[in-house]
Amino acid sequence: MKQISYEFARFAIITKSHPQNKRYWAKKKVGIVGLSVGQSIALAMALERSFGEIRLADFDTLELSNMNRLKAGVTSLGLEKVVIAAREISEIDPYLKVVLFREGINEDNLEEFLTGNGKLDLVIDECDSLDIKLLVRERARCEGIPVMMDTSDRGMLDVERFDKEPNRPIFHGLLEGITKSELANLSNKERVAIGLKITGLETLSPRMKASLLEIGTSITSWPQLASGVFLGGATVAHVGRRLLLGDDVPSGRYYVDLDEIIKIDQFEEKLVLPRIENVASFSDRLISQIPDHILQSGYILSHSELKRLLSLANMAPSGGNIQPWIWVFDRKGILHLFHDQQRSHSMLDFKGTGSLIAFGAALENLRLAAAQEGMEIEMIDHIREFEEELICSVRFVAKYKARIQVPYFELVDGISLRCTNRKNTVRQLLDKSKLEELQVFALNEGFKIKLTEAYNDLENLAEIVGGMDRMRFFHEEGLLDFIKEVRWTEKDAQETKDGIDVATLELAGTEKAALGLLKDPRTMRFFRKFLMGYGLTKISKDTITKSSAIMLLQGDSFTPKTYLEGGKVLQRIWIKANMLGISFQPVTAMLFIFQKVLQERNHGFSLDEVREIEKLKLKFDKIFKREGDCDHLDLFMFRLNVAGEPTVRAFRRDVQDTLIQL
């Protein structure tokens, strides 16, 4: 006698040896909604004779794009999926009862599907319509019918035992508060966002995350392959049979993840964090750099005065809102500004250039705030080479009873007003006189500023900015910097008081969900390996095309002084724009990448990526350097628009966290 497996023997005993068990299975009724994945489930269950009646519901016909996962030939193109499945089942066993719902499932026929000619023992949901998914579960729960669903990613199987748990939350509570009407007529983008609520963002495979970001670019919908569909068919058939047998199959979510079982090309996440220096040794090193040749301040600030000045200085902008400054107030009453390089360490802070712009802005705030307090100050710049830690010293010469009139003093009232506003509103052009007011700040200090309002330019810029975002996310360090700088929850933003609060990005639910896909470095490694990721370029499109204008600040030479002084000019423009009711948003990350690729050999980009960056740089130069003026250095690019108040403002670290007082 040949050996047979336990499961096969068990099946043989159930279906052949005991007539009573044949009658048991003949009474079982199963319903399947959706016949893409559903077809493989139906065929597997038919082969095992684990039902007596099966109800199939689908309104769709077979298309060429379905043939990578449905068991059908080209001769079946255009036929209804339910008819194809019914024929297959009838050829397996003509005595199995097959009932077709050729218009699919809707409000009118769902009751008949669930209870007509006897209540179903199991519902298997494999349809694409989110509103129908919710409706089926609501009615199935009322009728006490269990629901199963396979998702063709990581072999994910959901079991909802409404027969044993009549009050069980639908979709394990993942769609709590969302109604059926909200799920009808969704765009692909919106379906992705809701789908992510159901599947869970963190549990998706890197390949599926990559695919979701490509929807609408290189693919039209989320992908399904025959291997995943057939695996789902086998999984549901197996677990469904156990459930129908009366075995204790618990509710929950389960995975049959072949990529996890068989490790092949896993794109593992490897976070490389910078070494954190001991706080005491860090402070000692900074203090050792304090110059001793500066005369004592003529006026010694009280602690409250120092704190008040620094609270305004620290309101300056910085890349990723990292706030890379350390202030040291020494015993001679001199305030020293240092670069906290551990805090600012990132791919975009090439040679500390991004931080230097932030330091310039902070020093401009300090200059205006001191004048408001009646304090005369002397600023002594120290930085001569890139990546030096000591930036500047501020000596307090004297204090007067009245405010001191200094250049641009009128901007002092806008220090607290200044903010980044990422809202996208209907595009409207700005008054020419206001744009000229902003440009004057640069021209007065020997800087150049370029402007474009032309919509064709904005469309081209959107392509360039999006392409450079893609390059940034492809870069190992660039992606990890982005993941670390975003504060993904309100709690994180409040606790750290730095970084980019995700709420300040002004994203709709669908966009926020898409952005969340970038949190997994494995997704980007998948993109990079297969030269994908063009869906990433869509993230920046509205930012650019809905701008009133784009401005580019330029300097003369690649020196620390150019960036430091440029930061002061930028702060004046930014404050004035906000005082005029104009919203301001930096769009400048790509400029730092351009410099990195141009000036550094070990930049971390592949040869193909460098070619792509060079092409994008040429397109960029055509927009802003049409007069043949290629000698000026691109320092900072920003967009202007009219968007009202931002929903949320960025947090600021406490002054005490940025101050060392000797």
XYZ file of C-alpha atoms in Angstrom:
662
model
C 0.000 0.000 0.000
C 1.445 3.365 -1.029
C 2.083 5.956 1.637
C -0.179 8.977 1.566
C 0.083 12.236 3.489
C -1.973 12.872 6.607
C -3.949 15.639 4.906
C -4.702 13.507 1.841
C -5.737 10.591 4.049
C -7.936 12.885 6.090
C -9.504 14.223 2.894
C -10.106 10.672 1.607
C -11.740 9.652 4.860
C -14.009 12.686 4.790
C -15.116 12.448 1.171
C -15.112 8.722 0.368
C -15.052 6.373 3.287
C -17.997 7.811 5.125
C -21.219 8.652 3.318
C -22.180 10.765 6.306
C -19.207 13.058 5.653
C -20.173 13.356 1.997
C -23.528 14.627 3.153
C -21.712 16.966 5.589
C -19.776 18.632 2.769
C -22.792 18.693 0.481
C -24.514 21.002 2.952
C -21.642 23.508 3.084
C -22.201 26.771 1.235
C -19.365 29.131 0.351
C -19.566 32.569 -1.300
C -16.691 34.268 -3.131
C -16.797 37.955 -4.053
C -14.225 38.889 -6.713
C -12.844 36.383 -9.206
C -9.257 37.472 -9.785
C -7.753 35.992 -6.624
C -11.142 34.372 -6.034
C -10.842 32.050 -9.030
C -7.824 30.204 -7.630
C -9.591 29.836 -4.267
C -12.727 28.480 -5.938
C -10.767 25.948 -8.006
C -8.694 24.746 -5.027
C -11.833 24.263 -2.930
C -13.599 22.521 -5.820
C -10.698 20.092 -6.213
C -11.000 19.273 -2.516
C -14.833 19.149 -2.661
C -14.955 21.301 0.466
C -18.405 22.697 -0.361
C -21.674 21.532 -1.843
C -22.704 24.939 -3.152
C -20.573 27.877 -4.192
C -21.835 31.378 -5.028
C -19.583 33.424 -7.283
C -19.978 37.189 -7.641
C -18.133 39.419 -10.127
C -19.329 41.855 -12.787
C -16.054 42.008 -14.711
C -14.873 40.336 -17.894
C -11.481 38.842 -18.662
C -8.945 41.323 -20.036
C -5.439 40.788 -21.314
C -4.016 42.418 -18.175
C -5.728 39.725 -16.041
C -3.954 36.854 -17.753
C -0.843 37.005 -15.558
C -2.882 35.554 -12.691
C -6.132 33.973 -13.952
C -6.358 30.435 -15.263
C -7.753 31.178 -18.716
C -6.624 31.272 -22.331
C -6.831 33.964 -24.970
C -10.001 32.345 -26.287
C -11.719 33.457 -23.069
C -10.926 37.152 -23.502
C -14.099 39.182 -23.061
C -15.920 36.423 -21.176
C -17.310 37.061 -17.697
C -14.952 35.944 -14.949
C -17.777 34.167 -13.119
C -18.571 32.130 -16.247
C -14.904 31.130 -16.693
C -14.687 30.025 -13.045
C -18.031 28.189 -13.215
C -16.927 26.234 -16.280
C -13.696 25.186 -14.566
C -15.597 24.011 -11.483
C -18.137 22.106 -13.597
C -15.329 20.295 -15.423
C -13.833 19.321 -12.050
C -17.142 18.064 -10.629
C -20.474 18.616 -12.426
C -22.375 17.749 -9.243
C -21.119 20.784 -7.322
C -23.766 23.496 -7.306
C -22.566 26.800 -8.728
C -24.678 29.962 -8.408
C -23.595 33.031 -10.362
C -24.088 36.696 -9.430
C -23.095 38.126 -12.787
C -23.650 41.771 -11.847
C -21.357 41.466 -8.842
C -22.459 42.379 -5.311
C -24.560 45.426 -4.506
C -27.029 46.657 -1.901
C -29.936 44.936 -3.682
C -28.572 41.400 -4.080
C -26.281 41.023 -1.064
C -29.029 39.533 1.103
C -29.744 36.875 -1.515
C -26.015 36.168 -1.853
C -25.602 35.660 1.895
C -28.845 33.861 2.799
C -30.781 32.913 -0.363
C -31.524 29.147 -0.438
C -29.804 28.853 2.934
C -27.209 30.945 4.738
C -23.581 30.805 3.672
C -21.123 29.057 5.975
C -18.193 31.172 4.789
C -17.721 34.381 2.810
C -14.443 34.927 0.975
C -13.855 38.540 -0.009
C -11.486 39.193 -2.906
C -13.169 42.201 -4.519
C -11.470 45.538 -5.260
C -14.302 47.882 -4.226
C -13.636 49.153 -0.721
C -17.273 50.146 -0.129
C -18.422 46.624 -1.068
C -15.782 45.108 1.223
C -17.219 47.091 4.109
C -20.840 46.350 3.148
C -20.186 42.595 2.891
C -18.638 42.537 6.353
C -21.400 44.597 7.934
C -24.092 42.221 6.609
C -22.025 39.094 7.270
C -21.572 40.194 10.883
C -25.339 40.675 11.222
C -25.894 37.163 9.852
C -23.111 35.597 11.899
C -21.103 34.467 8.861
C -17.289 34.291 9.065
C -15.270 36.242 6.469
C -11.845 35.451 5.052
C -9.644 37.549 2.750
C -6.290 36.935 1.124
C -4.078 39.848 0.082
C -1.475 39.017 -2.547
C 1.389 40.526 -0.577
C 3.437 38.491 1.885
C 0.678 35.830 1.760
C -1.441 37.903 4.132
C -4.642 36.192 5.285
C -7.399 37.853 7.333
C -9.909 35.808 9.309
C -12.935 37.490 10.912
C -15.044 35.040 12.939
C -18.352 36.915 13.020
C -20.033 33.549 13.688
C -18.284 33.350 17.065
C -17.697 37.066 17.727
C -20.866 38.967 16.736
C -19.472 42.284 18.050
C -16.060 41.946 16.470
C -14.835 45.241 14.865
C -14.774 45.062 11.065
C -11.291 44.773 9.538
C -9.956 44.239 13.066
C -10.983 47.845 13.852
C -8.619 49.309 11.229
C -11.415 51.237 9.462
C -13.170 52.418 12.581
C -15.138 55.613 11.945
C -15.120 55.243 8.151
C -18.499 54.749 6.486
C -19.431 52.922 3.282
C -20.461 56.162 1.567
C -16.955 57.576 2.146
C -15.450 54.598 0.338
C -17.503 54.841 -2.855
C -16.097 56.445 -6.027
C -12.566 56.898 -4.725
C -9.682 57.821 -6.993
C -6.761 55.405 -7.273
C -4.761 57.692 -4.979
C -7.500 57.653 -2.344
C -7.961 53.891 -2.645
C -4.268 53.427 -1.920
C -4.570 55.480 1.282
C -7.587 53.492 2.538
C -6.002 50.243 1.405
C -2.969 51.099 3.517
C -5.233 51.547 6.531
C -6.500 48.009 6.009
C -3.224 46.287 5.193
C -1.029 48.354 7.501
C 1.881 50.419 6.212
C 4.598 48.798 8.274
C 3.719 45.227 7.294
C 3.788 45.656 3.497
C 6.673 44.104 1.580
C 9.265 46.497 0.121
C 8.137 45.483 -3.375
C 4.517 46.373 -2.647
C 5.523 49.717 -1.099
C 7.548 50.474 -4.210
C 4.615 49.494 -6.426
C 2.160 51.718 -4.544
C 4.412 54.724 -5.138
C 4.463 53.893 -8.867
C 0.670 53.841 -9.285
C -0.306 56.401 -11.887
C 3.230 56.541 -13.306
C 4.620 53.214 -14.525
C 1.647 51.083 -13.408
C -2.094 51.770 -13.212
C -2.976 49.737 -10.116
C -1.347 47.575 -7.458
C 0.233 44.481 -8.970
C -0.803 40.848 -8.559
C 1.156 37.903 -9.892
C 0.052 34.302 -10.416
C 2.434 33.006 -7.720
C 0.889 35.270 -5.070
C -2.653 34.594 -6.285
C -2.170 30.805 -6.312
C -0.515 30.926 -2.898
C -3.558 32.845 -1.660
C -5.850 30.283 -3.248
C -4.080 27.458 -1.444
C -3.991 29.331 1.869
C -7.676 30.240 1.878
C -8.689 26.753 0.669
C -6.681 25.134 3.469
C -7.753 27.440 6.313
C -11.322 27.625 4.955
C -11.580 23.842 4.966
C -10.432 23.731 8.592
C -12.980 26.390 9.522
C -15.803 24.533 7.737
C -14.806 21.342 9.528
C -15.514 23.103 12.801
C -11.861 23.427 13.861
C -11.006 26.325 16.149
C -9.678 28.805 13.577
C -9.179 32.094 15.462
C -9.779 35.558 14.071
C -6.690 37.502 13.172
C -4.139 38.329 10.520
C -1.629 35.748 9.347
C 1.285 35.658 6.892
C 2.682 32.972 4.612
C 5.625 35.106 3.492
C 7.848 33.103 1.142
C 10.429 35.916 0.940
C 10.724 35.787 4.713
C 10.971 31.999 4.754
C 13.438 31.843 1.854
C 15.809 34.817 2.151
C 16.415 36.163 -1.344
C 17.473 39.757 -1.973
C 15.788 41.186 1.113
C 16.947 44.818 0.796
C 17.544 44.817 4.529
C 17.477 48.114 6.388
C 20.930 49.094 7.597
C 20.834 52.320 9.558
C 24.294 53.861 9.917
C 24.080 56.479 12.627
C 26.813 59.030 13.341
C 28.798 58.490 16.509
C 27.404 60.616 19.341
C 30.130 62.431 21.238
C 30.055 62.556 25.018
C 28.294 65.772 26.096
C 31.046 66.792 28.516
C 33.882 66.281 26.007
C 31.829 68.067 23.328
C 31.413 71.122 25.596
C 35.080 71.076 26.606
C 36.162 70.979 22.954
C 33.987 73.965 22.052
C 35.114 75.972 25.071
C 38.753 75.307 24.164
C 38.191 77.113 20.835
C 36.972 80.364 22.407
C 39.354 83.166 21.299
C 41.005 85.102 24.118
C 41.943 88.247 22.178
C 38.438 89.782 22.127
C 37.873 92.668 24.544
C 35.365 92.151 27.320
C 31.838 93.287 26.506
C 31.089 96.832 27.585
C 27.674 95.661 28.738
C 27.152 92.296 30.475
C 23.762 90.737 29.735
C 21.623 89.382 32.540
C 20.426 85.791 32.176
C 16.914 86.950 31.300
C 18.245 89.340 28.626
C 20.439 86.601 27.155
C 17.542 84.167 27.094
C 15.261 86.735 25.445
C 17.775 87.475 22.680
C 18.502 83.812 21.999
C 14.818 82.879 21.930
C 14.508 85.221 18.922
C 17.827 84.200 17.343
C 16.775 80.553 17.553
C 13.618 81.265 15.555
C 15.775 81.289 12.431
C 15.109 78.642 9.790
C 17.429 75.680 9.287
C 17.528 72.720 6.925
C 15.159 70.040 8.220
C 14.576 72.338 11.222
C 17.614 70.737 12.859
C 18.626 74.011 14.594
C 22.381 73.311 14.395
C 23.561 76.089 16.704
C 25.285 76.053 20.060
C 25.717 79.381 21.862
C 28.466 79.784 24.460
C 28.244 82.830 26.768
C 31.619 83.325 28.424
C 32.716 85.157 31.572
C 33.722 88.249 29.550
C 30.106 88.680 28.479
C 30.824 87.577 24.888
C 28.426 85.306 23.029
C 30.014 82.732 20.694
C 28.156 80.854 17.958
C 29.324 77.297 17.271
C 28.268 74.705 14.708
C 26.841 71.554 16.331
C 28.051 69.256 13.563
C 26.620 66.116 15.110
C 23.155 67.631 14.987
C 23.472 68.840 11.398
C 25.264 65.788 9.973
C 23.493 65.019 6.700
C 24.037 64.537 2.994
C 22.338 67.848 2.233
C 24.541 69.855 4.610
C 27.428 69.624 2.152
C 30.536 71.059 3.845
C 28.183 72.717 6.335
C 26.794 75.099 3.681
C 23.173 74.576 4.707
C 24.059 75.238 8.340
C 25.944 78.405 7.392
C 22.772 79.804 5.831
C 20.965 78.987 9.090
C 23.698 80.710 11.130
C 23.423 83.809 8.958
C 19.671 83.897 9.572
C 20.150 83.403 13.338
C 22.733 86.200 13.506
C 20.385 88.496 11.575
C 17.645 87.790 14.119
C 20.111 88.487 16.932
C 21.193 91.795 15.345
C 17.591 93.017 15.024
C 16.589 91.775 18.505
C 19.605 93.471 20.125
C 18.748 96.770 18.406
C 15.195 96.506 19.725
C 16.626 96.113 23.250
C 18.841 99.184 22.748
C 22.021 97.085 22.602
C 24.927 98.037 20.415
C 26.794 94.924 19.295
C 29.928 93.997 17.380
C 29.951 90.789 15.316
C 33.343 89.147 14.749
C 33.313 86.405 12.099
C 35.777 83.556 12.661
C 34.997 80.952 10.060
C 37.506 80.906 7.195
C 37.232 77.326 5.952
C 34.228 75.075 5.499
C 33.361 72.701 8.372
C 34.981 74.790 11.108
C 33.005 74.799 14.360
C 33.497 78.373 15.606
C 31.379 80.654 13.428
C 31.116 84.059 15.059
C 31.500 85.977 18.324
C 29.152 88.742 19.438
C 30.469 91.468 21.733
C 27.939 93.686 23.506
C 29.409 97.173 23.305
C 26.797 99.172 25.242
C 23.127 99.409 26.135
C 20.944 102.481 25.627
C 17.505 103.345 26.910
C 15.958 103.637 23.466
C 15.911 101.332 20.492
C 18.845 101.603 18.115
C 18.046 102.316 14.483
C 20.001 99.826 12.398
C 19.579 98.875 8.722
C 16.298 96.993 8.124
C 15.200 97.579 11.716
C 11.548 97.512 10.601
C 11.889 93.736 10.130
C 12.253 93.092 13.868
C 8.489 92.788 14.275
C 8.441 89.993 11.706
C 10.923 87.668 13.437
C 8.155 85.810 15.256
C 5.902 85.988 12.201
C 8.363 84.256 9.848
C 7.553 80.627 9.068
C 7.558 77.966 6.371
C 4.170 77.526 4.733
C 3.743 74.431 2.565
C 0.050 74.883 1.778
C -0.927 74.518 -1.874
C -3.695 76.854 -2.966
C -5.061 78.165 -6.250
C -2.215 79.898 -8.049
C -2.328 83.694 -8.177
C 0.338 86.073 -9.441
C 1.893 88.548 -7.008
C 2.027 92.313 -7.321
C 5.215 93.325 -9.157
C 6.040 96.004 -6.578
C 6.061 93.402 -3.790
C 8.423 91.161 -5.732
C 10.740 94.104 -6.333
C 10.725 94.913 -2.597
C 12.024 91.416 -1.909
C 14.650 91.497 -4.637
C 16.141 94.763 -3.303
C 17.342 93.032 -0.103
C 19.661 90.843 -2.181
C 20.828 93.559 -4.560
C 21.717 95.914 -1.675
C 24.213 93.386 -0.315
C 25.828 92.413 -3.618
C 23.839 89.226 -4.152
C 21.802 88.382 -7.230
C 18.260 87.082 -7.255
C 16.526 85.423 -10.186
C 12.764 85.184 -10.546
C 10.378 83.209 -12.715
C 6.590 83.327 -12.813
C 6.143 81.669 -16.229
C 3.999 78.555 -15.972
C 6.147 76.689 -18.513
C 9.159 77.330 -16.284
C 7.247 76.086 -13.259
C 6.283 72.870 -15.053
C 9.897 72.291 -16.057
C 11.052 73.070 -12.517
C 8.511 70.601 -11.110
C 10.103 67.892 -13.256
C 13.607 68.911 -12.127
C 12.748 69.167 -8.418
C 10.860 65.866 -8.550
C 13.746 64.175 -10.330
C 16.214 65.464 -7.751
C 13.949 64.321 -4.918
C 14.126 60.880 -6.517
C 17.942 61.113 -6.549
C 17.978 62.183 -2.905
C 15.838 59.233 -1.842
C 18.016 56.868 -3.890
C 21.081 58.047 -1.977
C 21.675 55.870 1.069
C 22.544 58.751 3.400
C 20.010 61.114 1.816
C 17.115 58.747 2.481
C 18.165 57.976 6.048
C 18.557 61.718 6.717
C 15.007 62.271 5.483
C 13.607 59.463 7.647
C 15.410 60.828 10.708
C 14.479 64.480 10.180
C 10.715 63.939 9.788
C 8.720 63.780 13.029
C 6.110 61.231 12.035
C 3.832 61.775 15.050
C 2.717 64.812 17.031
C 4.225 63.232 20.137
C 7.667 62.985 18.519
C 7.479 66.610 17.334
C 6.586 67.876 20.795
C 9.247 65.800 22.541
C 12.175 66.682 20.258
C 11.084 70.238 19.333
C 13.106 69.941 16.153
C 12.880 68.216 12.780
C 10.030 68.506 10.311
C 6.688 67.885 11.975
C 4.736 65.844 9.419
C 1.747 68.122 10.129
C 3.695 71.102 8.706
C 3.899 69.333 5.333
C 0.196 70.140 4.817
C -0.456 66.733 3.236
C -3.833 65.222 2.504
C -4.438 61.748 3.922
C -3.505 60.051 0.662
C -0.275 62.039 0.281
C 0.663 61.420 3.904
C 0.141 57.690 3.414
C 2.315 57.754 0.285
C 5.040 59.659 2.127
C 4.938 57.063 4.881
C 6.043 54.457 2.343
C 9.433 56.183 2.221
C 10.098 55.304 5.861
C 11.295 51.862 4.795
C 14.803 52.148 3.258
C 14.290 48.727 1.637
C 11.667 50.280 -0.639
C 14.151 52.808 -1.980
C 16.819 50.162 -2.435
C 14.324 48.227 -4.531
C 13.661 51.338 -6.638
C 17.355 51.994 -7.060
C 18.177 48.440 -8.115
C 15.475 48.346 -10.776
C 15.758 52.013 -11.877
C 12.195 52.735 -10.775
C 10.780 55.403 -8.481
C 9.391 57.865 -10.992
C 6.268 58.056 -8.826
C 8.422 59.962 -6.319
C 8.579 62.888 -8.732
C 4.850 63.526 -8.222
C 5.350 64.563 -4.591
C 6.830 67.940 -5.561
C 4.616 68.740 -8.545
C 1.937 70.805 -6.755
C 4.597 72.552 -4.676
C 6.093 74.067 -7.807
C 3.204 74.416 -10.255
C 0.930 76.132 -7.705
C 3.579 78.703 -6.820
C 3.019 82.360 -7.564
C 6.738 82.690 -8.282
C 10.050 80.915 -7.737
C 13.106 82.907 -6.623
C 16.743 81.852 -6.691
C 19.304 83.609 -4.456
C 22.822 83.658 -5.912
C 26.219 84.633 -4.555
C 29.644 85.327 -6.043
C 31.823 82.473 -4.815
C 31.854 79.139 -3.018
C 33.119 80.381 0.357
C 31.817 80.146 3.949
C 31.389 83.941 4.006
C 29.107 83.829 0.938
C 26.800 81.315 2.599
C 26.860 83.100 5.975
C 26.035 86.492 4.467
C 23.529 84.843 2.139
C 21.702 83.517 5.204
C 21.329 87.068 6.527
C 19.941 88.281 3.193
C 17.605 85.303 2.963
C 16.218 85.999 6.431
C 15.383 89.595 5.466
C 13.588 88.449 2.316
C 11.714 85.737 4.224
C 10.589 88.043 7.035
C 9.523 90.762 4.614
C 7.574 88.294 2.456
C 5.635 87.050 5.486
C 4.999 90.626 6.640
C 3.526 91.328 3.188
C 1.190 88.334 3.525
C 3.210 86.202 1.092
C 3.815 82.564 2.013
C 7.360 81.251 1.729
C 8.683 77.700 1.308
C 12.281 76.572 0.695
C 12.722 74.280 -2.320
C 16.465 74.093 -2.152
C 17.606 70.538 -1.345
C 18.692 69.883 -4.919
C 21.139 72.831 -4.905
C 23.182 71.171 -2.166
C 23.141 67.880 -4.125
C 24.382 69.695 -7.237
C 27.322 71.079 -5.246
C 28.077 67.703 -3.692
C 28.236 65.964 -7.070
C 30.249 68.787 -8.668
C 32.838 69.126 -5.895
C 33.174 65.747 -4.213
C 34.450 62.467 -5.659
C 32.949 60.132 -3.067
C 29.423 61.505 -3.307
C 27.602 58.156 -3.078
C 25.733 58.296 -6.388
C 26.118 55.707 -9.148
C 27.404 56.646 -12.599
C 23.896 56.454 -14.071
C 22.569 58.661 -11.274
C 25.314 61.223 -11.854
C 24.342 61.380 -15.534
C 20.711 61.947 -14.514
C 21.731 64.689 -12.051
C 23.861 66.391 -14.713
C 20.920 66.359 -17.163
C 18.638 67.893 -14.550
C 21.278 70.529 -13.728
C 21.456 71.554 -17.387
C 17.655 71.926 -17.506
C 17.779 73.960 -14.302
C 20.463 76.286 -15.663
C 18.436 76.937 -18.805
C 15.643 78.366 -16.650
C 17.729 80.669 -14.426
C 20.878 81.373 -16.452
C 19.488 82.269 -19.825
C 21.687 85.337 -20.222
C 24.843 83.223 -20.228
C 25.499 84.217 -16.626
C 26.956 80.974 -15.279
C 29.501 82.441 -12.847
C 27.174 82.976 -9.921
C 26.695 80.377 -7.215
C 23.170 79.105 -6.588
C 22.644 79.444 -2.822
C 18.967 79.012 -2.077
C 15.720 78.543 -4.008
C 12.252 79.208 -2.608
C 8.673 79.476 -3.731
C 6.268 82.302 -3.005
C 2.486 82.047 -2.989
C -0.587 83.292 -1.141
C -1.799 80.573 1.198
C -2.934 82.215 4.442
C -1.764 80.889 7.780
C -0.095 77.467 7.977
C -2.013 74.770 9.829
C 0.920 74.127 12.177
C 4.171 75.952 12.920
C 7.461 74.186 13.555
C 8.599 73.745 17.147
C 11.764 75.321 18.565
C 14.179 73.832 21.062
C 14.318 75.450 24.485
C 17.020 78.114 24.761
C 18.677 76.184 27.587
C 19.212 73.230 25.249
C 21.231 75.419 22.883
C 23.210 77.433 25.451
C 26.410 76.797 27.399
C 26.903 79.508 30.031
C 30.324 79.742 31.697
